[in-house]
GROMACS .gro file of N, CA and C in nm:
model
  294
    1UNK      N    1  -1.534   1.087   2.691
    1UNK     CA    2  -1.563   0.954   2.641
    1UNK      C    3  -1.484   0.930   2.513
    2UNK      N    4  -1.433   0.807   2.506
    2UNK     CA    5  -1.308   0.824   2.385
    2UNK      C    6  -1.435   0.752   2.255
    3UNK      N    7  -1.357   0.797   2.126
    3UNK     CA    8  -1.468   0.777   2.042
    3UNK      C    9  -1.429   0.590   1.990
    4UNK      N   10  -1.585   0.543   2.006
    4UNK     CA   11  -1.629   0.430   1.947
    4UNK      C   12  -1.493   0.373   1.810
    5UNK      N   13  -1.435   0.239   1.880
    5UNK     CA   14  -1.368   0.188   1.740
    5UNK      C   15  -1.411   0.111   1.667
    6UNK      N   16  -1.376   0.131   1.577
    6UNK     CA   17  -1.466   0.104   1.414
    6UNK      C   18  -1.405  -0.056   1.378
    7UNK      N   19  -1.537  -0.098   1.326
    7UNK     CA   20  -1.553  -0.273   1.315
    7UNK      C   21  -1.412  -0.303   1.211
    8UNK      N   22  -1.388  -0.357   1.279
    8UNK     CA   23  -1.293  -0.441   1.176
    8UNK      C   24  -1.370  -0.498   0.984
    9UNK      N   25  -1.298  -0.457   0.926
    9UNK     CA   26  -1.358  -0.478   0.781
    9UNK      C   27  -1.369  -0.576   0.747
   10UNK      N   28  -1.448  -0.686   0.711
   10UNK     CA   29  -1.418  -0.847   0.631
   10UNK      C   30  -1.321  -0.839   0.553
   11UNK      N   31  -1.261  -0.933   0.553
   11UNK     CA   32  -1.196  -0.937   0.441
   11UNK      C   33  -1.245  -0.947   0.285
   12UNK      N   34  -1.370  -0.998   0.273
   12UNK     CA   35  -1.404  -0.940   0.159
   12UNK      C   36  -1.398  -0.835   0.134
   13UNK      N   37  -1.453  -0.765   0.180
   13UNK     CA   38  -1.424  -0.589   0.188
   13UNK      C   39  -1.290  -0.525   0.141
   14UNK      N   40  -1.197  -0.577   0.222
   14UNK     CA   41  -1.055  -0.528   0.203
   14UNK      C   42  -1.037  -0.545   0.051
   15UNK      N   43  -1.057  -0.672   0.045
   15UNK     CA   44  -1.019  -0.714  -0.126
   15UNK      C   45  -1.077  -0.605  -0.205
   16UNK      N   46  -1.197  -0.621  -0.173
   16UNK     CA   47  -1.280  -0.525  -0.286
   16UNK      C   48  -1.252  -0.388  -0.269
   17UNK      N   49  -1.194  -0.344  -0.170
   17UNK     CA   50  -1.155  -0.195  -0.184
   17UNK      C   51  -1.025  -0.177  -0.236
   18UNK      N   52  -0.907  -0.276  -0.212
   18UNK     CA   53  -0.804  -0.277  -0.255
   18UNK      C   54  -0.797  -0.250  -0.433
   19UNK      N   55  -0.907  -0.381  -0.439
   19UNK     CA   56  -0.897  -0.377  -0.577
   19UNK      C   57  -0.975  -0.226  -0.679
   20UNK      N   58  -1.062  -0.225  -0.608
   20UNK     CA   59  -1.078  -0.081  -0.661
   20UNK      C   60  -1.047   0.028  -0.658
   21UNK      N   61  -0.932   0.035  -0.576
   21UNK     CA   62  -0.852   0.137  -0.568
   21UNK      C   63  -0.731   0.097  -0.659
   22UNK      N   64  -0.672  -0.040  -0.623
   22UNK     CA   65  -0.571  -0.001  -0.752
   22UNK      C   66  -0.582   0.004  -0.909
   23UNK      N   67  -0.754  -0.047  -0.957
   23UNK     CA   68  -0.768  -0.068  -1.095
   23UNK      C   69  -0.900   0.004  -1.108
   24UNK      N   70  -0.966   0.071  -1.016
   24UNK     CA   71  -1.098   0.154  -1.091
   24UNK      C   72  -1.159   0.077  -1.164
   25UNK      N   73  -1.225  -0.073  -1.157
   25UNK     CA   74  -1.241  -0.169  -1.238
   25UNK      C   75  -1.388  -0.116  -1.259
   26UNK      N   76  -1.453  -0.159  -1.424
   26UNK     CA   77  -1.548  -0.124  -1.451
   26UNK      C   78  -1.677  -0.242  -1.413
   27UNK      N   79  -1.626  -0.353  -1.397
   27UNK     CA   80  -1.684  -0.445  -1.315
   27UNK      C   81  -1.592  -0.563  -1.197
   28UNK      N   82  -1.640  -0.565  -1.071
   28UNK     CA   83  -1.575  -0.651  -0.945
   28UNK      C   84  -1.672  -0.758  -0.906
   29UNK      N   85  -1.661  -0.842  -0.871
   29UNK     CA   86  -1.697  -0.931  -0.809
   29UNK      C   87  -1.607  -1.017  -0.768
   30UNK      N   88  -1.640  -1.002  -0.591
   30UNK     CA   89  -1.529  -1.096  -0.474
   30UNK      C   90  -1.653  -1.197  -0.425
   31UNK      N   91  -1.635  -1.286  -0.446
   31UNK     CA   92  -1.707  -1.417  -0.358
   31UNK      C   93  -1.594  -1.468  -0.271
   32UNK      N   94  -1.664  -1.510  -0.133
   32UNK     CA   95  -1.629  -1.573  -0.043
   32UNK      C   96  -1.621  -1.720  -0.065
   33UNK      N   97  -1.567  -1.787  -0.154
   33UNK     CA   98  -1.594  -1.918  -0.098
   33UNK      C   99  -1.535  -2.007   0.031
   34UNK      N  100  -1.537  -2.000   0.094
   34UNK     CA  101  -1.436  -2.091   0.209
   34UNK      C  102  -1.502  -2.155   0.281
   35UNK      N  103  -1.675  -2.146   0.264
   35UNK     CA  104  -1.780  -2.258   0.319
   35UNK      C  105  -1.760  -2.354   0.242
   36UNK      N  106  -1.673  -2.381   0.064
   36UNK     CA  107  -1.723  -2.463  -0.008
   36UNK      C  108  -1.557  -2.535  -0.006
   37UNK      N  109  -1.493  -2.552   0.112
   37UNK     CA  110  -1.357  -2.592   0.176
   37UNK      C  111  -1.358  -2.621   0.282
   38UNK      N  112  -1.448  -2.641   0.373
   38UNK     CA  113  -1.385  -2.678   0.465
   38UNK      C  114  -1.361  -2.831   0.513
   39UNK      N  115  -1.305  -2.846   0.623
   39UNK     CA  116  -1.237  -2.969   0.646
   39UNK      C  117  -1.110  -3.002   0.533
   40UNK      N  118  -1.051  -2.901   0.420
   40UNK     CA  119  -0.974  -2.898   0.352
   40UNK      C  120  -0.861  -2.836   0.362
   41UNK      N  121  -0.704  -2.842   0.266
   41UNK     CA  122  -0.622  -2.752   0.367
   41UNK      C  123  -0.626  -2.605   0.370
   42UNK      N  124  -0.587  -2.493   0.457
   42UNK     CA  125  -0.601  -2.424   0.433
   42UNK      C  126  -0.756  -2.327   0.474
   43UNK      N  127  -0.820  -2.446   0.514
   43UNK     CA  128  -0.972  -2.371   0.600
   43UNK      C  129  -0.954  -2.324   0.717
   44UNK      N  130  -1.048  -2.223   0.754
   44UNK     CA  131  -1.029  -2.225   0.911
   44UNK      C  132  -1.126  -2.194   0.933
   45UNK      N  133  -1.176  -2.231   1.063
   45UNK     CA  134  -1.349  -2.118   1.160
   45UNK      C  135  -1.339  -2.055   1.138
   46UNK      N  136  -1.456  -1.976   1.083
   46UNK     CA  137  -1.494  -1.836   1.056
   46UNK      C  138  -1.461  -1.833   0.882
   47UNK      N  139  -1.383  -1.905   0.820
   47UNK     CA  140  -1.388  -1.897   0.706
   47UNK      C  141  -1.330  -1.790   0.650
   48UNK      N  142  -1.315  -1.697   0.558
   48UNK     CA  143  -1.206  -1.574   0.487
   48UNK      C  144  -1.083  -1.623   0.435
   49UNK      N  145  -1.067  -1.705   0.411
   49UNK     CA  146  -0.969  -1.785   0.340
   49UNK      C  147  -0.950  -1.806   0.128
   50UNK      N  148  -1.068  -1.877   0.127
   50UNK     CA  149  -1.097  -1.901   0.010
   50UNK      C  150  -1.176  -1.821  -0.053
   51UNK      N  151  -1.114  -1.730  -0.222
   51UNK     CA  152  -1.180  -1.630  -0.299
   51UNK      C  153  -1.182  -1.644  -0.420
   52UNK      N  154  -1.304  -1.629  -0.443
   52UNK     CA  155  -1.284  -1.598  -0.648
   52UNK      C  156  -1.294  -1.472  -0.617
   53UNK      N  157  -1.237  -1.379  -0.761
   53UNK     CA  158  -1.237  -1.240  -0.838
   53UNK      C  159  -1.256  -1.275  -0.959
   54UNK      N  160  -1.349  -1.190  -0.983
   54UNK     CA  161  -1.388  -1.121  -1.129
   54UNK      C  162  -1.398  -1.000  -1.153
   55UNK      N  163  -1.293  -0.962  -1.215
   55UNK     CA  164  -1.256  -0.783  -1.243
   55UNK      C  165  -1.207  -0.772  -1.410
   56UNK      N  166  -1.303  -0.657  -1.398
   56UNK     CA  167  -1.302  -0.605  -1.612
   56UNK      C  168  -1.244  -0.480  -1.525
   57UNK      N  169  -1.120  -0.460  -1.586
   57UNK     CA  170  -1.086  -0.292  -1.595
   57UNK      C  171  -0.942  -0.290  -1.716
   58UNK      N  172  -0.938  -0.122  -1.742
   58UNK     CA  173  -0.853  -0.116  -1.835
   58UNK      C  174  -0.681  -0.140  -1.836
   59UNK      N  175  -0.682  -0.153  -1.751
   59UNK     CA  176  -0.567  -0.192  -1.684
   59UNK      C  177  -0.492  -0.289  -1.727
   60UNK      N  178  -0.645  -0.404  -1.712
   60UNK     CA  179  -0.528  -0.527  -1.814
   60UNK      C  180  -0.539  -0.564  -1.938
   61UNK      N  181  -0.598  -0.460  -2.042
   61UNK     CA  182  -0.573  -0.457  -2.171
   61UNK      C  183  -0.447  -0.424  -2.255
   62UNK      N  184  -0.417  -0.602  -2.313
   62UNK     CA  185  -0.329  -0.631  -2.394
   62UNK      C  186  -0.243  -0.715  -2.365
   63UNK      N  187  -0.284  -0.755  -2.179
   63UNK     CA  188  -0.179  -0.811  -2.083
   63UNK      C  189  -0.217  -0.936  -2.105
   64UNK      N  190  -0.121  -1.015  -2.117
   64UNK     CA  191  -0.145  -1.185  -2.064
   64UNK      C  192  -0.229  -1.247  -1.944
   65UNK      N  193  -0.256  -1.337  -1.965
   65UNK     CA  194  -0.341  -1.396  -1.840
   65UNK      C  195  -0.269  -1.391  -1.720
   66UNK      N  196  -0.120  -1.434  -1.721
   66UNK     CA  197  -0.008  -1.399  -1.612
   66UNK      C  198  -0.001  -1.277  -1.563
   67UNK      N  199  -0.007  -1.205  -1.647
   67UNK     CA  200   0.027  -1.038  -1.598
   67UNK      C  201  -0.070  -0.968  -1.489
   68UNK      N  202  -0.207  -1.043  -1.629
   68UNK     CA  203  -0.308  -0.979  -1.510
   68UNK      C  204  -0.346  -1.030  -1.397
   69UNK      N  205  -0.287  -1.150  -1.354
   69UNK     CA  206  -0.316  -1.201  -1.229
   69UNK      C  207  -0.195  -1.181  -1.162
   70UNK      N  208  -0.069  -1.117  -1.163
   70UNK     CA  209   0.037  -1.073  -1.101
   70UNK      C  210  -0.002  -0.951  -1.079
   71UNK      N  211  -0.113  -0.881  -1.154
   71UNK     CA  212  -0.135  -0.752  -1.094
   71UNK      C  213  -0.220  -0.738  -0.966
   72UNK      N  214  -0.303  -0.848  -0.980
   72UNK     CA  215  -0.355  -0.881  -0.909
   72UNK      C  216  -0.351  -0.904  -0.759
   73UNK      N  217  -0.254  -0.989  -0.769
   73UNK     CA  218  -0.171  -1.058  -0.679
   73UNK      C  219  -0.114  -0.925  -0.585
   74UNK      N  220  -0.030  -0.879  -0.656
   74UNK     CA  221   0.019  -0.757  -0.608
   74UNK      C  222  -0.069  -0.678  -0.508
   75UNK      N  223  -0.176  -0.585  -0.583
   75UNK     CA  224  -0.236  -0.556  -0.482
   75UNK      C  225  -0.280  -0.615  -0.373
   76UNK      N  226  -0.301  -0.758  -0.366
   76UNK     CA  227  -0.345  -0.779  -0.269
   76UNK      C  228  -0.241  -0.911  -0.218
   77UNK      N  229  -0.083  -0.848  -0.168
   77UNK     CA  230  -0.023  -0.901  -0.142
   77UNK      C  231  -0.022  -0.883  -0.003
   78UNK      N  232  -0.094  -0.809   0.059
   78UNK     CA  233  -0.095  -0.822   0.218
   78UNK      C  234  -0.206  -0.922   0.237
   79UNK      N  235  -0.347  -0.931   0.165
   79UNK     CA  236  -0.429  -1.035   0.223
   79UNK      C  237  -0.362  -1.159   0.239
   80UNK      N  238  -0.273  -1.205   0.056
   80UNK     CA  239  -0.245  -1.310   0.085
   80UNK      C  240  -0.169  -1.347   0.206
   81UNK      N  241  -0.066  -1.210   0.242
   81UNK     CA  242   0.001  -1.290   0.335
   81UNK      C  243  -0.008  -1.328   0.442
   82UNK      N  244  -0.135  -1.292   0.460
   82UNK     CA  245  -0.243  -1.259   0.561
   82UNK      C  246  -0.346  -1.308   0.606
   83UNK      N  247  -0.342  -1.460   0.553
   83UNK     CA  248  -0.446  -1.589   0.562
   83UNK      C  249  -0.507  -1.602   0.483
   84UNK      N  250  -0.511  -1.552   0.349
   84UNK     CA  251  -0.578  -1.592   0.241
   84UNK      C  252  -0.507  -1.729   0.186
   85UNK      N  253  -0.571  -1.812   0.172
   85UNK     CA  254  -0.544  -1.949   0.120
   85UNK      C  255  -0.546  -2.002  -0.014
   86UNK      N  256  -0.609  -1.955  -0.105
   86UNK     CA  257  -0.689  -1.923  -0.224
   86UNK      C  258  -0.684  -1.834  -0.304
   87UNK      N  259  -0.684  -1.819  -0.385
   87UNK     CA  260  -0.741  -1.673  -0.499
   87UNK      C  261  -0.744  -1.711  -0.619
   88UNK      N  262  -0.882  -1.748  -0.627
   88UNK     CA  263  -0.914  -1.770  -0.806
   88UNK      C  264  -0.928  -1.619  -0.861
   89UNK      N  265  -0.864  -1.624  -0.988
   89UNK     CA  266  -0.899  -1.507  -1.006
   89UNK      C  267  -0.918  -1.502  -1.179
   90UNK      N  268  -1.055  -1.378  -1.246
   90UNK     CA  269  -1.055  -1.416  -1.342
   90UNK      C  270  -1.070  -1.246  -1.410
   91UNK      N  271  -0.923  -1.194  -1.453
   91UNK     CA  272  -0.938  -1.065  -1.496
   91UNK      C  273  -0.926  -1.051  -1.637
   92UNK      N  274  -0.986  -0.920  -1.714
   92UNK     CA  275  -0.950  -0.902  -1.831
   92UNK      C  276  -1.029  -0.754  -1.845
   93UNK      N  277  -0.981  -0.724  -1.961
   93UNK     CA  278  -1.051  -0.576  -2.014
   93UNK      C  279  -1.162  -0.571  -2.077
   94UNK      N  280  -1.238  -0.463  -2.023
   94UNK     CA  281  -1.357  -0.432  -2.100
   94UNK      C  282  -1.371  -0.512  -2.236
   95UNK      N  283  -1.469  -0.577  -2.272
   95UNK     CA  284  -1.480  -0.593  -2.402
   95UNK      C  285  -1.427  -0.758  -2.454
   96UNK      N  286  -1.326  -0.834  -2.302
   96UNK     CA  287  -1.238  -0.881  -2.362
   96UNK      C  288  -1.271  -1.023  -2.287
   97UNK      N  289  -1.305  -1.126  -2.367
   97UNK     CA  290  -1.337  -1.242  -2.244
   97UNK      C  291  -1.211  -1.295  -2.175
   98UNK      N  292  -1.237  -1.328  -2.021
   98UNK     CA  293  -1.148  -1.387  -1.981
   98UNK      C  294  -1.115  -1.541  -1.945
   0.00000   0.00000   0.00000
């Protein structure tokens, strides 16, 4: 019997593992928004499109608001290219408002 294949991950998921793998962030938060889009461009059934991030890690201490959302970006340059429609994103370092 061949072994059971394993669920496909949300894409929330992906994000949030991506991102914690490339920044060990000391705080994450991925919201889904793409219920709060639709009939807009860029929606689709089933929704996974539209995201906020909120990530504190040390990573982007000292960096510009650009930087740290190019780092961002970066890692998760396969979602975007990948039907993500969206990405609010709001990073900074420990300690440091963003």
């Amino acid at each position: 019997m061949a072994p059971a294949k394993p669920k496909a991950m949300h894409r929330r998921d992906r994000i949030t593992e991506k991102l914690t793998e490339a920044f060990a962030p000391a705080r994450l938060d991925v919201a889904d928004e793409s219920h709060q889009h639709e009939g807009h461009a860029g929606a689709r059934p089933g929704g996974e499109t539209h995201f906020r991030v909120t990530i504190v890690a040390e990573a982007f201490r000292g960096r510009s608001r650009l930087d740290c959302h190019r780092m961002v970006n970066t890692a998760l340059a396969e979602e975007l290219a990948d039907g993500v429609h969206a990405l609010a994103i709001h990073a900074s370092a420990p300690g440091e408002i963003s």
